[in-house]
């Protein structure tokens, strides 16, 4: 139950930096303007009635005062915010999108900035903002220093927990792995895609491009859907260079994973009761389960084929491509270097999707 003392809603503000920042963020989910720096107020008055704002993580933060703040945009323009709440506990200053809209302001995302205007007149540009997609907040970072901090500080900014559809696509591959498992898988990928190994892949890449161009020549004078053609090209190149499989094998896996990605985009922000999917599955969940199993079966077929080639003497090793590196790691006697069949399946899914 929300207390009568809660006068506004703001985002959970512990996502961008571990320390306070004087930067201002445009937040489509906040219902009030909030500031953590008293020195930024042009005029100010204390609040003594115990007012609070409700955070996105359901914690409360005390409102100490309120007043007006003048924002300076990178364009040199200024914007005066009124009824800004002084909340020392928060880490980010927030501009409420809903309050600006009520005043007639509009905001448009352009490249790495957000452009604010009123009555068609340009007001200014800002760099950072919070965007909401359904119930999920997205913190959009464009400042290089913040990007570096987030990417390099794995303790303060761990990988997020993925939803079930995302796990079906990537499994526990390199994208989702953490700690020692991530280090082991990253090392294998670095070895397989080292500069010298990439040079050896060039002939296969050229052959794939030449095949595509030959198809185009046969359709001279006709319209070609280039986007579809390049999807086929990337699937063929990845199949040949990373997994040593045929275009048809790779294309089949690509099509199934593409369908899984589509199902993810449809269901990513739907709110469901926790645990309900274990009892009652939706049509999309049933389809995604089948696709996940089919992708696994296709990958296992590729594994068995490569293993049979080695057993029959048709090949003297598992190969130097990424698939071969993974199979060698599966045979490692050293448990700290060994990976499982499930790991191989997940890595294949990760690289197929990432490459596509």
Tab-separated table of C-alpha atoms in Angstrom:
chain	number	residue	atom	x	y	z
A	1	UNK	CA	0.000	0.000	0.000
A	2	UNK	CA	1.351	3.453	-0.914
A	3	UNK	CA	1.509	5.999	1.895
A	4	UNK	CA	-0.173	9.402	1.579
A	5	UNK	CA	3.292	10.868	2.067
A	6	UNK	CA	4.422	9.467	-1.292
A	7	UNK	CA	4.007	12.393	-3.681
A	8	UNK	CA	5.728	11.042	-6.787
A	9	UNK	CA	7.342	8.099	-8.547
A	10	UNK	CA	10.947	8.027	-9.794
A	11	UNK	CA	13.178	5.385	-11.355
A	12	UNK	CA	15.499	3.145	-9.369
A	13	UNK	CA	18.598	5.299	-9.596
A	14	UNK	CA	21.464	2.934	-8.853
A	15	UNK	CA	22.072	1.861	-12.446
A	16	UNK	CA	24.345	4.468	-13.989
A	17	UNK	CA	27.171	5.164	-11.528
A	18	UNK	CA	28.182	4.085	-8.051
A	19	UNK	CA	28.548	7.713	-6.967
A	20	UNK	CA	26.351	10.770	-7.215
A	21	UNK	CA	26.285	12.723	-10.451
A	22	UNK	CA	25.252	16.280	-11.272
A	23	UNK	CA	24.052	15.205	-14.729
A	24	UNK	CA	20.359	15.399	-15.575
A	25	UNK	CA	18.423	12.484	-17.066
A	26	UNK	CA	15.204	12.629	-19.060
A	27	UNK	CA	12.942	9.958	-17.520
A	28	UNK	CA	9.728	8.831	-19.216
A	29	UNK	CA	8.684	7.021	-16.023
A	30	UNK	CA	9.186	9.727	-13.383
A	31	UNK	CA	6.168	11.754	-12.256
A	32	UNK	CA	8.232	14.493	-10.557
A	33	UNK	CA	11.472	16.395	-11.207
A	34	UNK	CA	14.131	15.453	-8.632
A	35	UNK	CA	17.597	16.829	-7.851
A	36	UNK	CA	20.301	15.628	-5.432
A	37	UNK	CA	22.360	18.848	-5.435
A	38	UNK	CA	21.084	21.800	-3.392
A	39	UNK	CA	23.516	24.206	-5.080
A	40	UNK	CA	21.697	23.805	-8.418
A	41	UNK	CA	18.501	25.472	-7.163
A	42	UNK	CA	17.824	29.062	-8.267
A	43	UNK	CA	15.280	29.417	-5.472
A	44	UNK	CA	14.646	26.943	-2.698
A	45	UNK	CA	12.468	26.280	0.358
A	46	UNK	CA	12.605	23.559	2.994
A	47	UNK	CA	9.946	20.837	3.206
A	48	UNK	CA	9.120	19.764	6.753
A	49	UNK	CA	6.039	17.559	6.348
A	50	UNK	CA	7.917	14.272	5.775
A	51	UNK	CA	7.128	13.959	2.067
A	52	UNK	CA	8.753	11.072	0.156
A	53	UNK	CA	9.163	9.857	-3.399
A	54	UNK	CA	8.689	6.205	-4.296
A	55	UNK	CA	11.655	4.652	-6.096
A	56	UNK	CA	11.435	2.110	-8.916
A	57	UNK	CA	12.737	-0.585	-6.550
A	58	UNK	CA	9.881	0.227	-4.113
A	59	UNK	CA	12.167	1.991	-1.616
A	60	UNK	CA	11.333	5.516	-0.502
A	61	UNK	CA	13.531	8.602	-0.490
A	62	UNK	CA	12.917	11.615	1.716
A	63	UNK	CA	12.121	14.996	0.165
A	64	UNK	CA	14.114	17.692	1.998
A	65	UNK	CA	13.117	20.744	-0.042
A	66	UNK	CA	11.817	22.062	-3.349
A	67	UNK	CA	12.380	24.928	-5.757
A	68	UNK	CA	13.357	25.759	-9.342
A	69	UNK	CA	16.405	24.654	-11.335
A	70	UNK	CA	17.699	26.064	-14.616
A	71	UNK	CA	19.061	23.448	-17.026
A	72	UNK	CA	21.830	24.365	-19.461
A	73	UNK	CA	21.701	22.318	-22.674
A	74	UNK	CA	24.751	21.535	-24.801
A	75	UNK	CA	23.244	23.844	-27.434
A	76	UNK	CA	23.535	26.794	-25.043
A	77	UNK	CA	19.754	26.967	-24.550
A	78	UNK	CA	18.245	27.035	-21.048
A	79	UNK	CA	15.147	25.417	-19.543
A	80	UNK	CA	13.660	26.415	-16.191
A	81	UNK	CA	12.174	23.555	-14.164
A	82	UNK	CA	9.772	24.473	-11.371
A	83	UNK	CA	8.611	22.422	-8.378
A	84	UNK	CA	11.829	20.404	-8.435
A	85	UNK	CA	12.172	18.191	-5.350
A	86	UNK	CA	15.458	18.147	-3.447
A	87	UNK	CA	16.159	14.481	-2.604
A	88	UNK	CA	19.783	14.068	-1.403
A	89	UNK	CA	19.597	10.242	-1.347
A	90	UNK	CA	19.203	9.761	-5.095
A	91	UNK	CA	22.184	9.360	-7.405
A	92	UNK	CA	20.784	10.880	-10.578
A	93	UNK	CA	18.893	14.088	-11.234
A	94	UNK	CA	15.706	13.398	-13.189
A	95	UNK	CA	13.585	15.472	-15.546
A	96	UNK	CA	10.037	14.100	-15.586
A	97	UNK	CA	8.906	13.551	-19.178
A	98	UNK	CA	5.234	13.591	-18.163
A	99	UNK	CA	5.540	16.994	-16.460
A	100	UNK	CA	7.269	18.485	-19.505
A	101	UNK	CA	4.561	17.090	-21.796
A	102	UNK	CA	1.875	18.739	-19.656
A	103	UNK	CA	3.700	22.042	-20.221
A	104	UNK	CA	3.619	21.507	-23.992
A	105	UNK	CA	7.181	20.265	-24.443
A	106	UNK	CA	8.074	17.438	-26.822
A	107	UNK	CA	11.175	15.245	-26.841
A	108	UNK	CA	12.559	13.384	-29.856
A	109	UNK	CA	15.417	10.865	-29.839
A	110	UNK	CA	18.009	11.664	-32.480
A	111	UNK	CA	21.237	9.658	-32.801
A	112	UNK	CA	22.969	9.895	-29.402
A	113	UNK	CA	20.954	12.859	-28.079
A	114	UNK	CA	17.468	13.805	-27.017
A	115	UNK	CA	16.037	17.002	-28.551
A	116	UNK	CA	13.511	19.051	-26.570
A	117	UNK	CA	11.136	21.542	-28.225
A	118	UNK	CA	7.967	23.510	-27.439
A	119	UNK	CA	5.397	24.719	-29.973
A	120	UNK	CA	7.760	23.626	-32.733
A	121	UNK	CA	10.624	25.764	-31.371
A	122	UNK	CA	13.941	24.116	-30.519
A	123	UNK	CA	14.808	24.222	-26.804
A	124	UNK	CA	17.950	22.126	-26.452
A	125	UNK	CA	19.732	18.789	-26.544
A	126	UNK	CA	20.725	16.385	-23.775
A	127	UNK	CA	22.894	13.253	-23.747
A	128	UNK	CA	21.426	10.812	-21.224
A	129	UNK	CA	17.875	9.674	-20.633
A	130	UNK	CA	15.728	6.918	-19.154
A	131	UNK	CA	13.247	5.172	-21.431
A	132	UNK	CA	10.470	2.818	-20.388
A	133	UNK	CA	9.266	-0.107	-22.497
A	134	UNK	CA	6.253	-1.477	-20.697
A	135	UNK	CA	7.312	-2.100	-17.080
A	136	UNK	CA	11.027	-2.236	-17.930
A	137	UNK	CA	13.234	0.882	-17.581
A	138	UNK	CA	16.118	1.362	-20.000
A	139	UNK	CA	18.933	3.723	-19.069
A	140	UNK	CA	20.362	5.137	-22.305
A	141	UNK	CA	24.052	6.031	-21.952
A	142	UNK	CA	25.892	8.063	-24.600
A	143	UNK	CA	28.733	9.610	-22.580
A	144	UNK	CA	31.978	7.754	-23.279
A	145	UNK	CA	33.251	7.938	-19.700
A	146	UNK	CA	30.063	6.363	-18.335
A	147	UNK	CA	30.167	3.644	-20.997
A	148	UNK	CA	33.756	2.782	-20.023
A	149	UNK	CA	32.862	2.680	-16.340
A	150	UNK	CA	29.937	0.324	-16.893
A	151	UNK	CA	31.820	-2.018	-19.245
A	152	UNK	CA	34.950	-2.201	-17.064
A	153	UNK	CA	33.375	-2.453	-13.611
A	154	UNK	CA	31.948	-5.972	-13.629
A	155	UNK	CA	31.423	-6.024	-9.847
A	156	UNK	CA	29.147	-2.976	-9.731
A	157	UNK	CA	27.499	-3.682	-13.099
A	158	UNK	CA	26.948	-7.456	-13.398
A	159	UNK	CA	25.216	-8.982	-16.394
A	160	UNK	CA	21.436	-8.777	-16.044
A	161	UNK	CA	19.264	-11.808	-15.481
A	162	UNK	CA	17.712	-12.831	-18.788
A	163	UNK	CA	14.100	-13.815	-19.272
A	164	UNK	CA	13.145	-17.348	-20.340
A	165	UNK	CA	12.852	-16.531	-24.063
A	166	UNK	CA	16.343	-14.999	-24.087
A	167	UNK	CA	17.786	-18.079	-22.404
A	168	UNK	CA	16.200	-20.267	-25.069
A	169	UNK	CA	18.083	-18.266	-27.715
A	170	UNK	CA	21.520	-17.978	-26.096
A	171	UNK	CA	21.491	-20.696	-23.445
A	172	UNK	CA	24.464	-20.204	-21.123
A	173	UNK	CA	26.824	-19.215	-23.927
A	174	UNK	CA	29.416	-16.451	-23.919
A	175	UNK	CA	26.789	-13.701	-23.802
A	176	UNK	CA	25.188	-14.970	-20.583
A	177	UNK	CA	28.128	-16.730	-18.923
A	178	UNK	CA	29.769	-15.277	-15.824
A	179	UNK	CA	32.924	-15.741	-13.778
A	180	UNK	CA	35.232	-18.648	-14.579
A	181	UNK	CA	32.877	-20.082	-17.180
A	182	UNK	CA	32.872	-16.783	-19.083
A	183	UNK	CA	36.679	-16.606	-18.886
A	184	UNK	CA	37.036	-20.160	-20.239
A	185	UNK	CA	34.595	-19.602	-23.107
A	186	UNK	CA	36.096	-16.213	-23.970
A	187	UNK	CA	39.547	-17.808	-24.172
A	188	UNK	CA	38.276	-20.459	-26.597
A	189	UNK	CA	36.630	-17.826	-28.798
A	190	UNK	CA	39.763	-15.653	-28.805
A	191	UNK	CA	41.828	-18.636	-29.928
A	192	UNK	CA	39.421	-19.587	-32.721
A	193	UNK	CA	39.060	-16.042	-34.038
A	194	UNK	CA	42.682	-14.971	-33.723
A	195	UNK	CA	43.986	-12.823	-36.576
A	196	UNK	CA	45.910	-15.670	-38.210
A	197	UNK	CA	42.888	-17.967	-38.084
A	198	UNK	CA	40.697	-15.260	-39.596
A	199	UNK	CA	43.066	-15.006	-42.555
A	200	UNK	CA	42.421	-18.671	-43.277
A	201	UNK	CA	38.684	-17.988	-43.432
A	202	UNK	CA	38.966	-15.396	-46.203
A	203	UNK	CA	38.778	-17.888	-49.142
A	204	UNK	CA	35.524	-19.350	-47.777
A	205	UNK	CA	34.103	-15.848	-47.326
A	206	UNK	CA	35.042	-14.911	-50.889
A	207	UNK	CA	33.456	-18.114	-52.219
A	208	UNK	CA	30.204	-17.337	-50.400
A	209	UNK	CA	30.096	-13.793	-51.790
A	210	UNK	CA	30.803	-15.055	-55.316
A	211	UNK	CA	27.921	-17.524	-55.029
A	212	UNK	CA	25.610	-14.688	-54.006
A	213	UNK	CA	26.746	-12.510	-56.901
A	214	UNK	CA	26.189	-15.393	-59.310
A	215	UNK	CA	22.613	-15.707	-58.070
A	216	UNK	CA	22.151	-12.002	-58.679
A	217	UNK	CA	23.441	-12.307	-62.253
A	218	UNK	CA	20.772	-14.912	-62.943
A	219	UNK	CA	18.139	-12.366	-61.867
A	220	UNK	CA	19.417	-9.543	-64.051
A	221	UNK	CA	16.696	-6.991	-64.674
A	222	UNK	CA	14.605	-8.290	-61.768
A	223	UNK	CA	14.128	-6.905	-58.280
A	224	UNK	CA	16.275	-8.500	-55.560
A	225	UNK	CA	15.491	-8.321	-51.842
A	226	UNK	CA	18.977	-7.379	-50.661
A	227	UNK	CA	18.213	-7.690	-46.943
A	228	UNK	CA	17.174	-11.320	-47.388
A	229	UNK	CA	20.215	-12.002	-49.581
A	230	UNK	CA	22.621	-10.696	-46.964
A	231	UNK	CA	20.953	-12.778	-44.269
A	232	UNK	CA	21.590	-15.834	-46.426
A	233	UNK	CA	25.167	-14.668	-46.994
A	234	UNK	CA	25.935	-14.257	-43.290
A	235	UNK	CA	24.388	-17.621	-42.437
A	236	UNK	CA	26.469	-19.295	-45.124
A	237	UNK	CA	29.716	-17.607	-44.072
A	238	UNK	CA	29.223	-18.466	-40.392
A	239	UNK	CA	28.241	-22.038	-41.257
A	240	UNK	CA	31.338	-22.507	-43.408
A	241	UNK	CA	33.976	-20.646	-41.400
A	242	UNK	CA	32.958	-21.194	-37.780
A	243	UNK	CA	31.171	-24.536	-37.893
A	244	UNK	CA	32.275	-26.221	-41.109
A	245	UNK	CA	28.693	-27.114	-41.956
A	246	UNK	CA	26.761	-26.809	-45.180
A	247	UNK	CA	24.673	-23.807	-46.130
A	248	UNK	CA	21.475	-25.841	-45.758
A	249	UNK	CA	22.373	-26.956	-42.223
A	250	UNK	CA	23.263	-23.427	-41.231
A	251	UNK	CA	20.205	-21.920	-42.897
A	252	UNK	CA	17.898	-24.305	-41.038
A	253	UNK	CA	19.422	-23.341	-37.684
A	254	UNK	CA	19.285	-19.657	-38.614
A	255	UNK	CA	15.596	-19.870	-39.496
A	256	UNK	CA	14.734	-21.509	-36.174
A	257	UNK	CA	16.793	-19.017	-34.165
A	258	UNK	CA	15.298	-16.115	-36.127
A	259	UNK	CA	11.843	-17.345	-35.180
A	260	UNK	CA	12.953	-17.550	-31.533
A	261	UNK	CA	14.227	-13.966	-31.713
A	262	UNK	CA	10.849	-12.871	-33.102
A	263	UNK	CA	9.035	-14.622	-30.253
A	264	UNK	CA	11.389	-12.890	-27.808
A	265	UNK	CA	10.596	-9.464	-29.246
A	266	UNK	CA	6.869	-10.177	-28.954
A	267	UNK	CA	7.018	-11.454	-25.364
A	268	UNK	CA	10.000	-9.603	-23.855
A	269	UNK	CA	7.969	-7.013	-21.958
A	270	UNK	CA	4.841	-8.964	-21.166
A	271	UNK	CA	4.206	-9.226	-17.437
A	272	UNK	CA	3.425	-12.731	-16.187
A	273	UNK	CA	2.847	-14.143	-12.731
A	274	UNK	CA	6.143	-15.733	-11.540
A	275	UNK	CA	6.074	-19.524	-11.876
A	276	UNK	CA	2.884	-19.548	-13.950
A	277	UNK	CA	4.742	-20.640	-17.110
A	278	UNK	CA	5.608	-23.913	-15.324
A	279	UNK	CA	1.907	-24.677	-14.960
A	280	UNK	CA	0.262	-23.062	-17.982
A	281	UNK	CA	2.222	-22.352	-21.156
A	282	UNK	CA	1.196	-19.881	-23.819
A	283	UNK	CA	1.181	-20.763	-27.515
A	284	UNK	CA	4.452	-18.837	-27.972
A	285	UNK	CA	6.103	-20.662	-25.061
A	286	UNK	CA	5.099	-24.052	-26.490
A	287	UNK	CA	6.475	-23.075	-29.904
A	288	UNK	CA	9.700	-21.712	-28.393
A	289	UNK	CA	10.248	-24.953	-26.443
A	290	UNK	CA	9.963	-26.950	-29.673
A	291	UNK	CA	12.293	-24.589	-31.548
A	292	UNK	CA	14.842	-24.779	-28.744
A	293	UNK	CA	14.801	-28.588	-28.892
A	294	UNK	CA	15.045	-28.607	-32.700
A	295	UNK	CA	18.074	-26.278	-32.599
A	296	UNK	CA	19.692	-28.570	-30.045
A	297	UNK	CA	18.992	-31.667	-32.172
A	298	UNK	CA	20.469	-30.004	-35.276
A	299	UNK	CA	23.601	-28.984	-33.362
A	300	UNK	CA	24.017	-32.474	-31.882
A	301	UNK	CA	23.768	-33.867	-35.414
A	302	UNK	CA	26.655	-31.593	-36.456
A	303	UNK	CA	28.678	-32.745	-33.435
A	304	UNK	CA	28.131	-36.441	-34.202
A	305	UNK	CA	29.045	-35.885	-37.852
A	306	UNK	CA	32.382	-34.249	-36.940
A	307	UNK	CA	33.158	-36.951	-34.360
A	308	UNK	CA	32.407	-39.715	-36.889
A	309	UNK	CA	34.787	-38.137	-39.404
A	310	UNK	CA	37.597	-38.311	-36.841
A	311	UNK	CA	36.764	-41.893	-35.792
A	312	UNK	CA	36.687	-43.131	-39.400
A	313	UNK	CA	39.966	-41.411	-40.198
A	314	UNK	CA	38.365	-39.034	-42.674
A	315	UNK	CA	39.871	-36.201	-40.619
A	316	UNK	CA	42.962	-36.271	-38.403
A	317	UNK	CA	41.518	-33.735	-35.916
A	318	UNK	CA	38.330	-31.941	-34.976
A	319	UNK	CA	39.457	-28.979	-37.070
A	320	UNK	CA	40.804	-25.491	-36.414
A	321	UNK	CA	37.477	-23.669	-36.795
A	322	UNK	CA	35.470	-22.562	-33.767
A	323	UNK	CA	33.405	-25.743	-33.792
A	324	UNK	CA	36.587	-27.821	-33.744
A	325	UNK	CA	38.019	-25.789	-30.861
A	326	UNK	CA	34.830	-26.420	-28.872
A	327	UNK	CA	34.920	-30.170	-29.588
A	328	UNK	CA	38.558	-30.377	-28.492
A	329	UNK	CA	37.651	-28.610	-25.247
A	330	UNK	CA	34.905	-31.187	-24.703
A	331	UNK	CA	37.556	-33.940	-24.796
A	332	UNK	CA	39.915	-32.169	-22.347
A	333	UNK	CA	41.130	-34.301	-19.446
A	334	UNK	CA	41.684	-31.159	-17.359
A	335	UNK	CA	38.300	-30.395	-15.800
A	336	UNK	CA	39.153	-26.688	-15.518
A	337	UNK	CA	39.404	-26.530	-19.328
A	338	UNK	CA	36.697	-29.042	-20.227
A	339	UNK	CA	33.303	-27.885	-21.541
A	340	UNK	CA	30.107	-29.909	-21.812
A	341	UNK	CA	27.986	-30.794	-24.837
A	342	UNK	CA	25.392	-28.324	-23.549
A	343	UNK	CA	28.098	-25.636	-23.567
A	344	UNK	CA	28.863	-26.424	-27.217
A	345	UNK	CA	25.185	-26.164	-28.154
A	346	UNK	CA	24.864	-22.825	-26.341
A	347	UNK	CA	28.015	-21.399	-27.954
A	348	UNK	CA	26.761	-22.396	-31.399
A	349	UNK	CA	23.453	-20.635	-30.759
A	350	UNK	CA	25.209	-17.529	-29.448
A	351	UNK	CA	27.496	-17.163	-32.460
A	352	UNK	CA	24.819	-17.967	-35.006
A	353	UNK	CA	22.554	-15.251	-33.586
A	354	UNK	CA	25.358	-12.726	-32.995
A	355	UNK	CA	26.736	-13.242	-36.498
A	356	UNK	CA	23.320	-12.897	-38.058
